Amino acid sequence: MLPDKLSALHFLKLKLKNQIQKIAQIFKRLAAAPCLFYIFEEQGFTQQKIQEKFTEAFVHTLPKALFIYLPIFAFILWLFHDKKKWWYFDHGIFTLHYFSFLLLNILIFSFLNKLTNVVTIGAINWLLYLVMTGMIIYSALYFFVAHRRVYRSHGIVSLIIGFILFSINFIAFLFLVVGLGLISFLMIH
């Protein structure tokens, strides 16, 4: 029995060593990230090509990041509301609805943005930019409206809690986007 236990321990030790080496390689690439830009240029990539590849990698990893952020957003909501009245999954449902609204808004915004590149009539472009600006403002205000309707808080209390939640989530999401940007930059190939 003793050799089996030793071989299992040896296997776990090797597996842990491999994981540590993988993490060390990731940190080496992160430390070398500023140099990677110059390495890509030396390989013949233009700045425009590097930006295109970065954007492609960023867009492909964004849904994964949003999927990771959903339970974090729900957890932050759970921290700020009555635990007896609202369960964690209730916050998860609110989060799914809110993120669905945001993703639909981003889809429409992207379509309108592409449309402004095609349309050459100044008045129509101005109208499209006005609609896009309204969408951005409404996206920010929608959180407060949805929060007040779902959690049935009273006016100023809902506004204060909503502003605190919005600020915390904005900062947390900003960190997520920066991390996503680093990962996207490292995934360029």
Coordinates of C-alpha atoms in Angstrom, one line a residue:
M1 CA 0.0 0.0 0.0
L2 CA 2.8 2.4 0.8
P3 CA 4.2 2.5 -2.8
D4 CA 0.7 3.4 -4.1
K5 CA 0.4 6.3 -1.7
L6 CA 3.9 7.5 -2.6
S7 CA 3.1 7.3 -6.3
A8 CA -0.1 9.2 -5.8
L9 CA 1.8 11.9 -3.8
H10 CA 4.5 12.0 -6.4
F11 CA 1.8 12.4 -9.1
L12 CA 0.2 15.3 -7.2
K13 CA 3.6 16.9 -6.6
L14 CA 4.3 16.8 -10.4
K15 CA 0.9 18.1 -11.2
L16 CA 1.3 21.0 -8.8
K17 CA 4.8 21.7 -10.2
N18 CA 3.3 21.9 -13.7
Q19 CA 0.6 24.3 -12.6
I20 CA 3.1 26.5 -10.9
Q21 CA 5.3 26.5 -14.1
K22 CA 2.2 27.5 -16.2
I23 CA 1.4 30.3 -13.8
A24 CA 5.0 31.5 -13.9
Q25 CA 4.9 31.6 -17.7
I26 CA 1.8 33.7 -17.6
F27 CA 3.5 36.2 -15.2
K28 CA 6.5 36.3 -17.5
R29 CA 4.3 37.1 -20.4
L30 CA 2.5 39.8 -18.4
A31 CA 5.8 41.4 -17.4
A32 CA 6.9 41.3 -21.0
A33 CA 3.6 42.8 -22.3
P34 CA 5.1 46.2 -23.2
C35 CA 7.9 44.4 -25.1
L36 CA 5.4 42.3 -27.0
F37 CA 4.1 45.3 -28.9
Y38 CA 7.6 45.9 -30.3
I39 CA 8.1 42.1 -31.0
F40 CA 4.9 42.2 -33.1
E41 CA 6.2 45.2 -35.0
E42 CA 9.5 43.4 -35.6
Q43 CA 7.6 40.4 -37.0
G44 CA 6.1 42.7 -39.6
F45 CA 2.8 43.5 -38.0
T46 CA 1.7 47.1 -38.5
Q47 CA 0.1 49.1 -35.6
Q48 CA -3.2 48.8 -37.4
K49 CA -2.9 45.0 -37.7
I50 CA -2.0 44.7 -34.0
Q51 CA -5.0 46.8 -33.1
E52 CA -7.2 44.7 -35.3
K53 CA -5.9 41.5 -33.7
F54 CA -6.3 42.9 -30.2
T55 CA -9.9 44.0 -31.0
E56 CA -10.7 40.6 -32.3
A57 CA -9.3 38.8 -29.3
F58 CA -11.0 41.3 -27.0
V59 CA -14.4 40.9 -28.6
H60 CA -14.1 37.1 -28.5
T61 CA -13.2 37.1 -24.8
L62 CA -15.8 39.7 -23.7
P63 CA -18.8 37.3 -23.5
K64 CA -16.7 35.0 -21.3
A65 CA -15.8 37.9 -19.0
L66 CA -19.5 39.0 -18.8
F67 CA -20.5 35.5 -17.9
I68 CA -17.9 35.5 -15.1
Y69 CA -19.1 38.9 -13.9
L70 CA -22.8 37.9 -13.6
P71 CA -22.5 36.1 -10.3
I72 CA -20.2 38.9 -9.0
F73 CA -22.8 41.5 -9.8
A74 CA -25.5 39.4 -8.2
F75 CA -23.4 39.0 -5.1
I76 CA -22.8 42.7 -4.8
L77 CA -26.6 43.2 -5.0
W78 CA -27.1 40.5 -2.4
L79 CA -24.8 42.3 0.0
F80 CA -26.8 45.5 -0.2
H81 CA -30.4 44.1 0.2
D82 CA -32.5 42.4 2.9
K83 CA -31.4 38.8 3.1
K84 CA -34.8 37.6 4.5
K85 CA -36.8 39.2 1.7
W86 CA -34.4 38.6 -1.3
W87 CA -32.5 35.4 -1.9
Y88 CA -29.3 35.3 -4.0
F89 CA -31.0 33.8 -7.0
D90 CA -33.5 36.7 -7.0
H91 CA -30.5 39.0 -7.5
G92 CA -29.2 36.6 -10.2
I93 CA -32.5 36.9 -12.1
F94 CA -32.3 40.7 -11.9
T95 CA -28.7 40.5 -13.1
L96 CA -29.7 38.4 -16.1
H97 CA -32.5 40.8 -17.1
Y98 CA -30.2 43.9 -16.6
F99 CA -27.3 42.4 -18.6
S100 CA -29.7 41.2 -21.3
F101 CA -30.9 44.8 -21.6
L102 CA -27.3 46.1 -21.8
L103 CA -26.2 43.5 -24.4
L104 CA -29.2 44.2 -26.5
N105 CA -28.4 47.9 -26.2
I106 CA -24.8 47.3 -27.2
L107 CA -26.0 45.3 -30.2
I108 CA -28.2 48.1 -31.4
F109 CA -25.5 50.7 -30.7
S110 CA -23.0 48.7 -32.7
F111 CA -25.4 48.5 -35.6
L112 CA -26.1 52.2 -35.5
N113 CA -22.3 52.9 -35.3
K114 CA -21.8 50.8 -38.5
L115 CA -24.6 52.6 -40.1
T116 CA -23.0 56.0 -39.5
N117 CA -19.9 54.7 -41.4
V118 CA -22.1 53.8 -44.4
V119 CA -24.4 56.8 -44.5
T120 CA -22.9 60.0 -46.0
I121 CA -25.8 62.4 -45.4
G122 CA -24.9 64.7 -42.5
A123 CA -28.3 65.2 -41.1
I124 CA -29.0 61.4 -40.8
N125 CA -25.5 60.9 -39.2
W126 CA -26.3 63.7 -36.7
L127 CA -29.6 62.0 -35.9
L128 CA -27.9 58.6 -35.5
Y129 CA -25.3 60.1 -33.1
L130 CA -28.1 61.7 -31.2
V131 CA -29.9 58.4 -30.9
M132 CA -26.7 56.7 -29.8
T133 CA -26.0 59.4 -27.1
G134 CA -29.6 58.9 -25.9
M135 CA -29.0 55.1 -25.7
I136 CA -25.8 55.6 -23.6
I137 CA -27.6 57.9 -21.2
Y138 CA -30.7 55.6 -20.9
S139 CA -28.4 52.6 -20.3
A140 CA -26.9 54.4 -17.3
L141 CA -30.4 55.5 -16.0
Y142 CA -32.0 52.2 -16.7
F143 CA -30.2 50.6 -13.7
F144 CA -31.7 53.1 -11.3
V145 CA -35.2 52.7 -12.8
A146 CA -35.0 48.8 -12.8
H147 CA -33.5 48.8 -9.3
R148 CA -36.3 50.9 -7.9
R149 CA -39.0 48.8 -9.6
V150 CA -37.6 45.4 -8.7
Y151 CA -36.5 46.1 -5.1
R152 CA -39.4 48.6 -4.4
S153 CA -37.2 50.9 -2.4
H154 CA -38.4 54.4 -1.5
G155 CA -37.2 57.4 -3.7
I156 CA -34.0 58.8 -2.1
V157 CA -33.0 55.5 -0.5
S158 CA -33.3 53.7 -3.8
L159 CA -31.3 56.5 -5.5
I160 CA -28.5 56.3 -2.8
I161 CA -28.2 52.5 -2.8
G162 CA -28.4 52.5 -6.6
F163 CA -25.6 55.0 -6.9
I164 CA -23.4 53.1 -4.5
L165 CA -24.1 49.8 -6.3
F166 CA -23.6 51.5 -9.7
S167 CA -20.2 52.9 -8.5
I168 CA -19.0 49.7 -7.0
N169 CA -20.0 47.7 -10.1
F170 CA -18.5 50.3 -12.4
I171 CA -15.1 50.0 -10.6
A172 CA -15.3 46.2 -10.5
F173 CA -16.2 46.0 -14.2
L174 CA -13.4 48.4 -15.0
F175 CA -10.9 46.1 -13.4
L176 CA -12.5 43.2 -15.3
V177 CA -12.1 45.1 -18.6
V178 CA -8.5 46.0 -17.8
G179 CA -7.8 42.3 -17.0
L180 CA -9.6 41.3 -20.2
G181 CA -7.5 43.8 -22.2
L182 CA -4.3 42.2 -20.8
I183 CA -5.5 38.7 -21.5
S184 CA -6.5 39.8 -25.0
F185 CA -3.2 41.3 -25.6
L186 CA -1.4 38.2 -24.5
M187 CA -3.7 36.0 -26.7
I188 CA -2.7 37.9 -29.9
H189 CA -1.1 35.5 -32.4

